[in-house]
Amino acid sequence: MWNLMLRKFKMGRLTEKGGNSLTQQKSSIPSSFRQSLQARHLDCGSCNGCDWELTALGNSFYDHQHFGIDFVASPRHADLLMCTGPASTQLVMAAHETFEAMAKPKWVVAVGDCAVDGGVFKGAYASANGMGEVLPVDVKIPGCPPKPEDIINALLEFMGKR
Amino acid sequence: MLGLREYLQSFHSCPGTVIIEWKKQEAIVEVPSRDLPEILTYCLAMKPRPTWLTHVVNDERQLGRGFCLYLVLHFPGEDFSLTLFAKEIIDEFPSLASIYPALNWSEREVQDLFGLQAVGHPDPRSLVLHPGWPKGFHPLRKDYKVGDERNEFKRAPLVFPEMHGDGMFQVPVGPIHAGIIEPGHFRFYVNGEPVLHLEAQLFYTHKGIEKLLEGKSIKDGLRIVERVCGVCALSHGLAYCEAVEKLADVEVSRQALLWRTILAELERIYNHIGDIGNMCAGVGFALGNANGSQCKEKLQRLNLEFFGHRFLRGMVVPGGVSSIPGSQDSQSILNRLLELSKDFEDWIPLLLDHDGFRQRTVTTGILKAENALDFGVTGPAARASGIANDWREHHAHLLYPELNVKSMIEQDGDACSRLLVRVNETRESFRFLDTLLREAIKGPASEDKGTTPLTLEKFRQFAPAWGCVESPRGTDVIWLMLDGEDKIYRCRIRSASYANWPAVPLTAPGNIVPDFPIINKSFELCYSCCDR
Ligand code: SF4
């Protein structure tokens, strides 16, 4: 226990606070969503690079929760569907069902080059060329994979916090 | 290889068996497909028992060879690999899955993607292509051109075994899961709490990468191969480059070998440490998870700073590495790693000595050694069941022979053992990196830029070659054949996850459903490089 506390003190604060301005900027979403956004991840055939970067948002350096962003377990609780991957054919139905299960208003984010336009997988026989062919995409975050700070920044911008 | 060659030569002294090539470390032997079961049985009875590297079917009808089957076995004692090659397959071949269950999935995949029949297969259900694709859709046949089939796909019910009885339930989970994880469908057959049987239906993220690769240049191929899997990107790329270099008969320079080894070990530690953290997440142990993910983040930032990519993509190229950090950078990398290894030793006892954590992981999800052998399980999952199969120990490549790698094994085969294997391997990797970086700091002995240019005319055409690398999850094997224009003719990707997934359902019975997350995370397999 003592060791643990000592370690904690030595380590200090890791979370990076950059970019979270409290004065509201322009945002297209209703004001009640600007302080807190609940996101649901949907893997639609990604190589898992983008998924791991989404996971990384939860580590002590980025800590998405301190921006009011959280990942939820059910689409029923989600405002935001964060999609990774080019939309592999065998998942398209599941993607539709996930989107249907969300309450309105809802938004779709395409995370990574694959989700934006198919990336390197353009033209494969069992995949679409990006999530846009399957769901109405509102925000695009390019990169292969986008860095965690790019994802956070894009979300903050969407919320009008930047 | 003592005995094996004589056996194959004398095999029925039948004209179908031809030794195409026999070198010290590698051989290709052509056999009639009907004799494969007998030959494989003989090979598997040898001591130490060989293991499969890959199983490839290729449509070579344009070359007048019909469909061809390549089965690559590796004999660990002698570091010898044998490719059994059967040609002129028309529409069926004898199934080997009952002799060697490791080939179960691969043969089912061939049935789906080539429309050939594996005669006598114990479980001939479709695997890669879910029910719902148009009839006669066999995309890996060369005469298939990518068309509109994906729009015709209509999801149909999956086929699962039935189970009846008092108090029996089926618990379906997935394909979309409640977290940031990849998609797969699991069906638990339970009676009360304990699981009686588990069916895993994967391949939701199947995109058709192997078809996509056909006709691509070597460079474009590398870009795609590196994106088959996010977290084993380097291993896949490296295996691919090794295959390309074999086809070009190129030896890479010492600096390239050095940096490739460093990169492979960097990939291992960031993965292992991340996976240790994730196992903690699997039982809701936030402290362990936080420490693991912090450490992983620091390592990935190091990757970004010195190698330009958090997942180390773009570093390995055919012929060498794309850039080499100077002595000063090497020194900084070393300093950072020393710090991180100290930090690792600081927090790892938190989990290893934690009663609650031990209770959840000890005796959970046991993989028996004989199952691991039969299913050709690779990586930490096999080593936790007492199988010393580290590819770095058994195959002389990169700088591993100088590092004197030993397989880190545990005997119990449970989730805790898999964790311990990772912990020990991480320690070893830190040690290797220390040695390697000290050499890097000294700089190259002579002019050595780390790349050997490949001249295009030299590639062997329509010849098979494989590359294999021990990724954090086990061996990743890339099998490659180039066509007359140095474009990819066939590239088969057999990842560690592909080899290990069939063994995961075996470890669930007897455990309770809430233990499955920790079992699953203790294997920490990817879906993407399995599904491709
Ligand atoms: S964008 Fe890149 S990292 Fe993301 S899923 Fe696609 S290939 Fe993987």
XYZ file of C-alpha atoms and ligand atoms in Angstrom:
702
model
C 0.000 0.000 0.000
C 2.753 2.435 1.000
C 4.696 1.520 -2.076
C 1.687 2.249 -4.158
C 1.166 5.690 -2.640
C 4.821 6.494 -2.988
C 4.767 5.467 -6.611
C 1.735 7.641 -7.182
C 3.391 10.702 -5.636
C 6.573 10.199 -7.592
C 4.661 9.824 -10.818
C 2.568 12.940 -10.347
C -0.073 13.848 -12.878
C 0.182 12.261 -16.294
C -2.954 13.491 -17.973
C -2.349 16.075 -20.643
C -4.761 18.958 -20.419
C -4.059 20.590 -23.761
C -6.765 21.842 -26.040
C -9.754 21.807 -23.744
C -10.958 25.390 -23.853
C -13.963 26.057 -21.704
C -15.265 28.933 -23.760
C -17.650 27.578 -26.329
C -16.691 27.677 -29.963
C -18.994 27.051 -32.891
C -20.570 23.643 -32.952
C -23.376 22.171 -34.952
C -24.703 19.921 -32.208
C -27.367 20.830 -29.634
C -25.964 22.504 -26.534
C -26.967 19.654 -24.226
C -24.405 17.409 -25.935
C -21.546 19.870 -25.812
C -20.420 19.033 -22.322
C -20.787 15.306 -22.493
C -20.758 12.814 -25.332
C -21.354 9.098 -25.050
C -19.667 7.112 -27.789
C -20.008 3.536 -28.955
C -17.268 1.821 -30.888
C -18.146 -0.246 -33.938
C -15.439 -2.293 -35.607
C -16.426 -2.755 -39.207
C -13.476 -4.712 -40.495
C -10.595 -2.626 -39.221
C -7.078 -3.968 -38.907
C -7.382 -3.185 -35.179
C -4.832 -0.367 -35.379
C -7.597 2.213 -35.125
C -9.300 0.221 -32.386
C -6.163 0.235 -30.279
C -5.845 3.983 -30.701
C -9.404 4.356 -29.447
C -8.487 2.169 -26.488
C -5.447 4.358 -25.900
C -7.763 7.347 -25.380
C -8.633 5.777 -22.050
C -5.079 5.641 -20.701
C -3.812 8.112 -18.137
C -2.219 10.368 -20.752
C -5.330 11.177 -22.726
C -8.083 10.190 -20.289
C -11.074 10.943 -22.495
C -13.359 11.030 -19.482
C -11.986 14.347 -18.275
C -13.296 15.916 -21.472
C -16.747 14.500 -20.827
C -16.333 11.832 -23.472
C -17.033 8.250 -22.568
C -17.342 4.899 -24.270
C -20.542 3.070 -23.447
C -21.418 -0.582 -23.687
C -24.690 -0.341 -25.558
C -25.754 1.585 -28.642
C -28.905 2.479 -26.707
C -26.807 4.722 -24.479
C -24.758 6.247 -27.238
C -24.900 9.604 -29.022
C -21.978 8.842 -31.241
C -21.058 5.777 -33.269
C -17.310 5.643 -33.812
C -16.690 3.325 -36.749
C -13.360 1.826 -37.738
C -12.660 -0.245 -40.833
C -13.902 -0.122 -44.429
C -17.251 -1.877 -43.701
C -16.633 -5.546 -44.361
C -19.592 -7.169 -46.057
C -20.310 -9.765 -43.403
C -20.717 -6.977 -40.823
C -22.893 -4.584 -42.776
C -26.153 -5.898 -41.346
C -24.806 -5.743 -37.810
C -23.698 -2.162 -38.435
C -27.185 -1.195 -39.586
C -28.715 -2.839 -36.544
C -26.324 -1.059 -34.214
C -27.158 2.276 -35.804
C -30.893 1.550 -35.640
C -30.598 0.772 -31.932
C -29.306 4.249 -31.135
C -31.684 6.941 -29.952
C -31.922 10.213 -31.910
C -30.150 12.562 -32.236
C -27.170 10.460 -33.235
C -23.986 10.961 -35.205
C -21.522 8.716 -36.972
C -17.770 9.234 -36.910
C -15.489 7.503 -39.410
C -12.182 6.852 -37.650
C -9.184 6.135 -39.874
C -8.513 6.075 -43.602
C -10.317 2.752 -43.985
C -13.531 4.105 -42.560
C -13.193 7.325 -44.539
C -12.742 5.796 -47.999
C -11.662 2.165 -47.742
C -7.957 2.997 -47.305
C -5.651 0.272 -48.553
C -8.553 -2.150 -48.778
C -10.277 -0.342 -51.631
C -11.507 -2.872 -54.130
C -11.520 -5.965 -51.934
C -14.339 -8.373 -52.755
C -15.837 -8.521 -49.270
C -15.668 -4.930 -48.160
C -17.207 -1.580 -49.031
C -15.077 1.470 -49.726
C -15.589 3.200 -46.424
C -18.342 3.519 -43.844
C -19.977 6.246 -45.905
C -21.420 3.559 -48.190
C -23.228 2.006 -45.257
C -24.126 4.702 -42.714
C -24.520 8.495 -42.883
C -21.085 9.722 -41.742
C -20.953 13.121 -39.987
C -17.310 13.415 -38.951
C -14.230 12.029 -40.678
C -10.913 11.509 -38.911
C -8.267 10.488 -41.452
C -5.008 8.771 -40.585
C -3.739 5.226 -40.635
C -4.352 5.092 -37.778
C -5.101 8.636 -36.593
C -3.073 9.411 -33.476
C -5.008 9.501 -30.211
C -4.564 13.272 -29.996
C -6.039 13.652 -33.492
C -9.095 11.697 -32.406
C -9.504 13.690 -29.197
C -9.064 16.962 -31.072
C -11.630 16.005 -33.667
C -14.125 15.109 -30.960
C -13.461 18.304 -29.015
C -13.949 20.314 -32.161
C -17.204 18.508 -32.797
C -18.342 19.414 -29.291
C -17.299 23.032 -29.725
C -14.698 22.753 -26.986
C -11.868 23.847 -29.183
C 17.320 -34.602 -42.261
C 18.217 -38.104 -41.269
C 15.729 -40.719 -42.308
C 13.179 -38.378 -43.771
C 14.839 -38.113 -47.145
C 15.328 -41.854 -47.411
C 11.744 -42.402 -46.384
C 10.437 -40.038 -49.020
C 12.707 -41.480 -51.685
C 11.635 -44.996 -50.981
C 8.030 -43.993 -50.566
C 6.197 -46.743 -52.429
C 9.064 -46.172 -54.856
C 6.256 -44.682 -56.809
C 6.905 -42.289 -59.682
C 4.706 -39.540 -58.215
C 7.198 -38.619 -55.500
C 9.875 -36.223 -56.707
C 12.428 -34.393 -54.635
C 12.422 -30.998 -56.299
C 14.952 -29.343 -54.045
C 16.830 -30.534 -50.969
C 19.054 -28.076 -49.157
C 20.478 -28.125 -45.685
C 17.632 -26.168 -44.138
C 14.799 -26.406 -46.626
C 13.318 -28.912 -49.003
C 10.444 -29.169 -51.437
C 9.091 -32.568 -52.272
C 6.358 -33.256 -54.761
C 3.964 -36.001 -53.739
C 0.661 -37.201 -55.158
C -2.145 -35.739 -53.053
C -3.523 -39.208 -52.232
C -0.302 -40.027 -50.385
C -0.372 -36.926 -48.197
C -2.144 -38.595 -45.235
C 0.442 -41.366 -45.004
C 3.424 -39.049 -45.329
C 2.031 -36.579 -42.817
C 1.401 -39.378 -40.326
C 5.017 -40.454 -40.707
C 6.307 -36.918 -40.229
C 4.184 -36.262 -37.170
C 5.532 -39.383 -35.496
C 9.082 -38.032 -35.705
C 10.761 -36.677 -32.579
C 10.845 -33.800 -31.878
C 7.453 -33.442 -33.428
C 7.282 -31.054 -36.369
C 4.800 -28.219 -36.453
C 2.977 -26.614 -39.353
C 4.044 -23.277 -40.647
C 1.448 -22.864 -43.311
C -0.975 -24.658 -45.579
C -1.600 -23.052 -48.933
C -3.723 -23.902 -51.915
C -3.060 -22.068 -55.121
C -4.894 -22.050 -58.423
C -2.135 -22.833 -60.913
C -4.358 -24.038 -63.715
C -2.941 -21.325 -65.969
C 0.477 -22.904 -65.483
C -0.883 -26.334 -66.340
C -0.480 -27.633 -62.810
C -4.135 -27.667 -61.753
C -4.795 -26.644 -58.172
C -1.696 -27.049 -56.042
C -1.405 -27.669 -52.351
C 1.632 -26.685 -50.316
C 2.027 -27.846 -46.735
C 5.045 -26.433 -44.932
C 6.268 -28.336 -41.877
C 9.084 -27.298 -39.599
C 11.217 -29.820 -37.708
C 12.468 -27.881 -34.704
C 15.392 -30.090 -33.673
C 17.277 -29.565 -36.903
C 15.765 -26.242 -37.949
C 14.625 -27.926 -41.122
C 11.521 -27.106 -43.087
C 9.835 -29.372 -45.571
C 7.295 -28.263 -48.136
C 5.049 -31.044 -49.303
C 3.723 -30.064 -52.691
C 0.823 -31.791 -54.385
C -0.241 -30.676 -57.865
C -2.956 -31.471 -60.330
C -5.772 -31.392 -57.860
C -8.984 -31.123 -59.837
C -11.883 -30.818 -57.449
C -11.010 -32.695 -54.283
C -8.111 -33.678 -52.057
C -7.901 -35.952 -49.018
C -8.526 -34.116 -45.768
C -5.665 -34.159 -43.273
C -7.618 -32.568 -40.452
C -8.269 -35.843 -38.624
C -4.571 -36.657 -38.655
C -3.489 -33.152 -37.755
C -6.342 -30.997 -36.352
C -4.227 -27.872 -36.879
C -5.254 -28.019 -40.528
C -8.973 -28.050 -39.767
C -9.659 -24.383 -40.437
C -7.294 -24.080 -43.335
C -9.008 -26.912 -45.191
C -12.434 -25.454 -44.530
C -11.156 -22.172 -45.868
C -10.007 -23.901 -49.052
C -13.469 -25.375 -49.494
C -14.976 -21.888 -49.248
C -12.524 -19.881 -51.266
C -11.566 -22.384 -53.979
C -14.610 -24.632 -54.108
C -12.457 -27.747 -53.735
C -13.621 -30.530 -51.465
C -11.569 -31.807 -48.555
C -12.689 -35.432 -48.625
C -13.273 -36.889 -45.184
C -13.187 -33.598 -43.310
C -14.790 -34.088 -39.889
C -16.513 -30.680 -39.858
C -17.074 -29.431 -43.390
C -19.189 -26.372 -42.461
C -18.314 -23.162 -44.225
C -15.881 -20.998 -42.317
C -14.609 -17.848 -43.959
C -17.633 -17.099 -46.100
C -20.714 -16.938 -43.929
C -23.938 -18.412 -45.289
C -25.569 -15.904 -47.615
C -23.092 -15.466 -50.464
C -24.255 -16.323 -53.987
C -23.864 -19.951 -55.033
C -20.599 -20.873 -56.707
C -18.756 -17.842 -55.277
C -15.140 -18.986 -54.889
C -13.110 -15.803 -54.976
C -9.577 -17.213 -54.865
C -9.960 -19.040 -58.159
C -7.902 -17.170 -60.700
C -10.783 -16.900 -63.148
C -12.836 -14.958 -60.603
C -12.685 -11.210 -61.089
C -13.927 -9.002 -58.264
C -17.517 -8.176 -59.066
C -20.747 -7.236 -57.448
C -21.171 -10.231 -55.165
C -20.856 -8.225 -51.993
C -24.059 -6.408 -52.807
C -25.814 -9.722 -53.291
C -24.768 -10.995 -49.880
C -27.873 -11.700 -47.786
C -27.157 -12.673 -44.225
C -28.464 -16.199 -43.529
C -28.565 -18.041 -40.196
C -25.251 -19.479 -39.054
C -25.047 -23.210 -38.504
C -24.394 -24.333 -34.940
C -24.583 -27.733 -33.278
C -27.753 -28.363 -31.300
C -27.897 -29.226 -27.652
C -30.899 -30.453 -25.690
C -31.655 -31.307 -22.089
C -33.012 -29.977 -18.831
C -31.697 -26.573 -17.876
C -29.601 -26.188 -21.009
C -29.217 -22.736 -22.425
C -27.412 -21.165 -25.299
C -25.931 -17.754 -24.617
C -25.189 -15.888 -27.840
C -22.671 -13.043 -27.612
C -21.605 -10.738 -30.424
C -20.613 -10.116 -33.166
C -20.665 -6.547 -31.820
C -19.266 -6.465 -28.298
C -19.655 -4.055 -25.419
C -16.247 -2.487 -25.572
C -13.532 -1.421 -27.916
C -12.870 -4.851 -29.349
C -13.075 -6.591 -32.651
C -16.172 -8.453 -33.802
C -16.812 -12.166 -33.415
C -19.765 -14.280 -32.408
C -19.516 -16.623 -29.441
C -22.140 -19.120 -28.485
C -21.915 -20.580 -25.012
C -23.765 -23.799 -24.262
C -24.362 -23.667 -20.520
C -26.051 -25.646 -17.825
C -26.373 -23.257 -14.912
C -23.136 -21.351 -14.569
C -20.557 -23.699 -16.068
C -19.891 -23.690 -19.792
C -20.292 -27.083 -21.443
C -19.292 -26.099 -24.918
C -18.304 -23.009 -26.826
C -18.601 -22.257 -30.525
C -16.677 -19.323 -31.922
C -17.840 -17.929 -35.250
C -15.284 -15.497 -36.565
C -14.438 -14.056 -39.985
C -16.754 -11.072 -39.672
C -13.904 -8.799 -40.653
C -13.047 -10.887 -43.716
C -12.327 -8.439 -46.506
C -10.623 -10.626 -49.091
C -7.104 -9.321 -48.624
C -5.409 -12.333 -50.209
C -7.323 -11.740 -53.446
C -6.670 -8.016 -53.223
C -2.937 -8.709 -53.045
C -2.900 -10.614 -56.319
C -1.463 -8.548 -59.123
C -0.042 -5.916 -56.766
C 3.604 -4.884 -56.946
C 5.935 -5.942 -54.155
C 5.873 -2.441 -52.694
C 2.091 -2.075 -52.722
C 1.844 -5.585 -51.313
C 3.940 -4.581 -48.331
C 1.642 -1.643 -47.601
C -1.317 -3.981 -47.460
C 0.437 -6.784 -45.579
C 1.445 -4.292 -42.894
C -2.218 -3.455 -42.512
C -3.489 -6.978 -42.093
C -3.026 -6.521 -38.379
C -2.475 -3.342 -36.404
C -0.463 -4.625 -33.497
C 1.616 -7.242 -35.317
C 2.233 -4.935 -38.269
C 5.988 -5.208 -38.017
C 6.039 -9.008 -37.781
C 3.817 -9.365 -40.813
C 5.882 -6.905 -42.807
C 9.087 -8.609 -41.771
C 7.843 -12.081 -42.688
C 6.766 -10.714 -46.062
C 10.154 -9.112 -46.659
C 11.915 -12.339 -45.723
C 9.870 -14.170 -48.331
C 10.650 -11.529 -50.959
C 14.350 -11.716 -50.129
C 14.328 -15.486 -50.479
C 12.863 -15.112 -53.952
C 15.529 -12.556 -54.844
C 18.352 -14.537 -53.223
C 19.424 -11.516 -51.234
C 21.198 -11.500 -47.903
C 20.585 -8.389 -45.874
C 23.410 -6.548 -44.152
C 24.336 -6.787 -40.497
C 22.937 -3.322 -39.684
C 19.629 -4.266 -41.235
C 19.531 -7.481 -39.228
C 20.391 -5.571 -36.081
C 17.647 -2.995 -36.504
C 15.119 -5.551 -37.609
C 15.789 -7.485 -34.426
C 15.479 -4.314 -32.357
C 12.189 -3.460 -34.022
C 10.808 -6.956 -33.542
C 11.643 -6.815 -29.849
C 10.150 -3.333 -29.491
C 6.949 -4.669 -30.990
C 7.021 -7.556 -28.558
C 7.397 -5.455 -25.433
C 4.762 -2.879 -26.265
C 2.346 -5.691 -27.062
C 3.190 -7.878 -24.096
C 2.945 -4.985 -21.665
C -0.305 -3.809 -23.208
C -1.670 -7.359 -23.089
C -0.729 -7.741 -19.435
C -2.679 -4.559 -18.751
C -5.609 -5.815 -20.788
C -5.778 -9.028 -18.842
C -6.287 -6.876 -15.763
C -9.091 -5.073 -17.583
C -10.640 -8.479 -18.245
C -11.183 -8.985 -14.520
C -11.913 -5.340 -13.741
C -8.598 -4.732 -11.984
C -8.201 -1.049 -12.816
C -4.830 -0.522 -11.165
C -3.097 -3.160 -13.259
C -4.803 -1.956 -16.389
C -3.794 1.650 -15.775
C -0.150 0.745 -15.268
C -0.076 -1.516 -18.294
C -1.666 1.040 -20.581
C 0.616 3.825 -19.350
C 3.678 1.773 -20.019
C 2.374 0.755 -23.432
C 1.665 4.375 -24.313
C 5.201 5.373 -23.401
C 6.582 2.629 -25.610
C 4.362 3.594 -28.505
C 5.433 7.207 -28.145
C 9.017 6.007 -28.329
C 8.114 4.159 -31.535
C 6.639 7.329 -32.970
C 9.538 9.520 -31.982
C 12.346 7.371 -33.324
C 10.697 5.290 -36.022
C 7.909 7.538 -37.206
C 4.946 5.297 -36.474
C 3.228 4.203 -33.285
C 2.798 0.706 -34.712
C 6.204 0.661 -36.428
C 4.745 0.556 -39.913
C 6.972 1.470 -42.808
C 10.246 0.573 -41.103
C 11.008 -2.773 -42.692
C 11.397 -2.839 -46.471
C 12.546 -5.608 -48.807
C 16.325 -5.619 -48.586
C 16.657 -3.975 -45.208
C 15.179 -1.195 -43.114
C 13.999 2.189 -44.351
C 16.123 4.252 -41.974
C 18.605 3.779 -39.179
C 18.756 5.996 -36.099
C 22.223 7.374 -35.304
C 24.274 6.601 -32.190
C 22.797 9.458 -30.248
C 19.253 8.353 -30.928
C 20.200 4.785 -30.085
C 21.536 6.019 -26.772
C 18.297 7.878 -26.064
C 16.241 4.804 -26.923
C 18.377 2.742 -24.595
C 18.021 5.243 -21.746
C 14.270 5.339 -22.155
C 14.040 1.565 -22.193
C 16.144 1.254 -19.057
C 13.757 3.612 -17.318
C 10.744 1.722 -18.564
C 12.106 -1.642 -17.555
C 12.662 -0.284 -14.054
C 9.117 0.999 -14.017
C 7.878 -2.394 -15.248
C 9.612 -4.170 -12.375
C 7.989 -1.639 -10.062
C 4.398 -2.337 -10.954
C 4.415 -5.942 -12.056
C 4.466 -7.298 -8.454
C 1.206 -5.410 -7.916
C -0.574 -7.998 -9.995
C 1.537 -11.051 -9.397
C 1.096 -10.716 -5.624
C -2.525 -9.646 -5.742
C -4.710 -12.362 -4.190
C -7.893 -11.360 -5.967
C -6.197 -11.249 -9.334
C -4.542 -14.616 -8.782
C -7.822 -16.183 -7.775
C -9.375 -15.116 -11.034
C -6.511 -16.306 -13.224
C -5.011 -19.424 -11.621
C -6.688 -22.610 -12.984
C -8.824 -20.516 -15.348
C -8.997 -21.560 -18.981
C -6.537 -24.429 -19.024
C -5.093 -25.401 -22.392
C -3.760 -28.955 -22.235
C -0.355 -29.557 -23.750
C -1.617 -32.331 -26.038
C -4.348 -30.054 -27.385
C -1.831 -27.308 -27.965
C 0.352 -29.732 -29.945
C -2.482 -31.175 -32.001
C -3.860 -27.775 -32.885
C -0.450 -26.379 -33.753
C -0.852 -23.607 -31.191
C 1.951 -21.089 -31.291
C 3.372 -18.259 -29.201
C 2.909 -17.566 -25.487
C -0.286 -19.638 -25.503
C 1.670 -22.796 -26.301
C 4.605 -21.951 -24.072
C 2.259 -21.520 -21.122
C 1.310 -25.173 -21.644
C 4.900 -26.310 -21.466
C 5.735 -26.391 -25.161
C 9.102 -24.796 -25.825
C 8.385 -23.590 -29.329
C 9.861 -20.113 -29.546
C 10.670 -19.547 -33.204
C 13.542 -17.306 -32.168
C 15.143 -20.289 -30.476
C 14.437 -22.880 -33.144
C 15.134 -21.003 -36.330
C 18.382 -19.209 -37.019
C 17.391 -15.796 -38.327
C 17.998 -12.128 -37.544
C 20.465 -11.828 -34.669
C 18.639 -14.309 -32.468
C 21.306 -17.033 -32.551
C 23.768 -14.564 -30.970
C 21.282 -13.611 -28.304
C 20.876 -17.208 -27.295
C 17.098 -17.067 -26.929
C 15.436 -19.644 -24.729
C 11.713 -20.365 -24.775
C 10.097 -19.111 -21.588
C 7.775 -21.884 -20.533
C 5.248 -22.483 -17.774
C 3.556 -25.778 -17.074
C -0.011 -25.101 -15.937
C -1.570 -23.836 -19.151
C -3.968 -21.487 -17.355
C -4.532 -17.758 -17.782
C -1.983 -17.002 -15.089
C 0.688 -19.032 -16.878
C 0.046 -17.131 -20.076
C 0.533 -13.938 -18.114
C 3.759 -15.206 -16.570
C 5.134 -16.207 -19.950
C 4.531 -12.657 -21.144
C 6.149 -11.180 -18.052
C 9.245 -13.325 -18.482
C 9.468 -12.684 -22.189
C 9.204 -8.963 -21.594
C 12.121 -9.136 -19.180
C 14.121 -11.120 -21.718
C 13.270 -8.649 -24.460
C 14.460 -5.737 -22.350
C 17.696 -7.643 -21.880
C 18.052 -8.353 -25.614
C 17.328 -4.739 -26.459
C 20.031 -3.651 -24.078
C 22.602 -5.820 -25.863
C 21.404 -4.865 -29.317
C 21.258 -1.147 -28.675
C 24.753 -1.164 -27.240
C 25.908 -2.540 -30.544
C 23.845 0.076 -32.377
C 25.437 2.873 -30.376
C 28.854 1.826 -31.613
C 27.585 2.319 -35.150
C 28.291 0.198 -38.218
C 31.759 -1.259 -38.635
C 31.915 -0.213 -42.287
C 29.738 1.648 -44.770
C 26.466 -0.111 -44.070
C 23.304 1.816 -44.721
C 21.027 -0.999 -43.774
C 19.549 -1.653 -47.184
C 20.577 -3.961 -49.949
C 18.925 -2.873 -53.180
C 16.993 -5.650 -54.850
C 17.431 -5.898 -58.571
C 14.210 -6.810 -60.207
C 15.510 -9.216 -62.830
C 16.641 -11.614 -60.201
C 13.313 -12.687 -58.701
C 12.427 -16.320 -59.030
C 9.076 -16.546 -60.748
C 6.241 -18.911 -59.953
C 8.326 -20.357 -57.143
C 7.135 -20.581 -53.554
C 8.867 -18.909 -50.640
C 7.865 -18.299 -47.073
C 8.903 -15.962 -44.307
C 8.163 -16.528 -40.666
C 8.584 -14.272 -37.647
C 7.783 -14.758 -33.985
C 5.256 -12.005 -33.369
C 4.024 -11.214 -29.848
C 1.239 -13.760 -30.424
C 3.292 -16.496 -32.056
C 4.581 -17.241 -35.526
C 3.307 -15.138 -38.409
C 3.905 -16.861 -41.711
C 3.701 -15.267 -45.128
C 3.833 -17.530 -48.151
C 4.543 -15.816 -51.419
C 4.665 -16.584 -55.129
C 5.447 -13.996 -57.789
C 4.285 -14.060 -61.386
C 6.207 -13.383 -64.600
C 6.079 -9.622 -64.071
C 7.249 -9.635 -60.468
C 3.708 -9.023 -59.297
C 2.148 -11.039 -56.513
C 0.634 -14.236 -57.859
C -0.469 -15.613 -54.524
C 0.179 -14.465 -50.983
C -1.102 -16.528 -48.102
C -1.143 -14.935 -44.677
C -1.185 -17.378 -41.794
C -1.064 -15.313 -38.655
C -0.494 -16.485 -35.112
C -4.104 -15.696 -34.315
C -5.280 -17.948 -37.142
C -3.289 -20.820 -35.689
C -4.432 -20.199 -32.137
C -8.116 -19.339 -32.420
C -9.337 -22.941 -32.851
C -7.797 -23.789 -29.467
C -9.566 -21.023 -27.540
C -13.009 -22.726 -27.388
C -11.346 -25.824 -25.928
C -10.344 -23.910 -22.835
C -13.813 -22.642 -21.924
C -15.682 -25.796 -20.774
C -15.692 -26.115 -17.019
C -15.269 -22.398 -16.498
C -18.128 -19.984 -15.963
C -19.274 -17.486 -18.574
C -17.907 -14.436 -16.681
C -14.464 -16.032 -16.838
C -14.450 -15.972 -20.604
C -13.238 -12.367 -20.934
C -10.110 -13.187 -18.975
C -9.563 -16.419 -20.906
C -9.973 -14.582 -24.169
C -7.689 -11.771 -23.100
C -5.067 -14.189 -21.850
C -4.746 -15.421 -25.440
C -5.138 -11.853 -26.734
C -5.700 -12.869 -30.328
C -6.550 -10.535 -33.139
C -9.566 -11.055 -35.320
C -8.432 -9.056 -38.287
C -5.335 -11.054 -39.206
C -7.286 -14.251 -38.634
C -10.198 -13.159 -40.837
C -8.202 -11.197 -43.454
S -7.051 3.149 -41.178
Fe -5.133 2.013 -41.044
S -4.973 1.545 -38.848
Fe -7.086 2.104 -39.225
S -8.150 0.185 -39.618
Fe -7.483 1.002 -41.597
S -5.531 0.031 -42.003
Fe -5.952 -0.194 -39.844
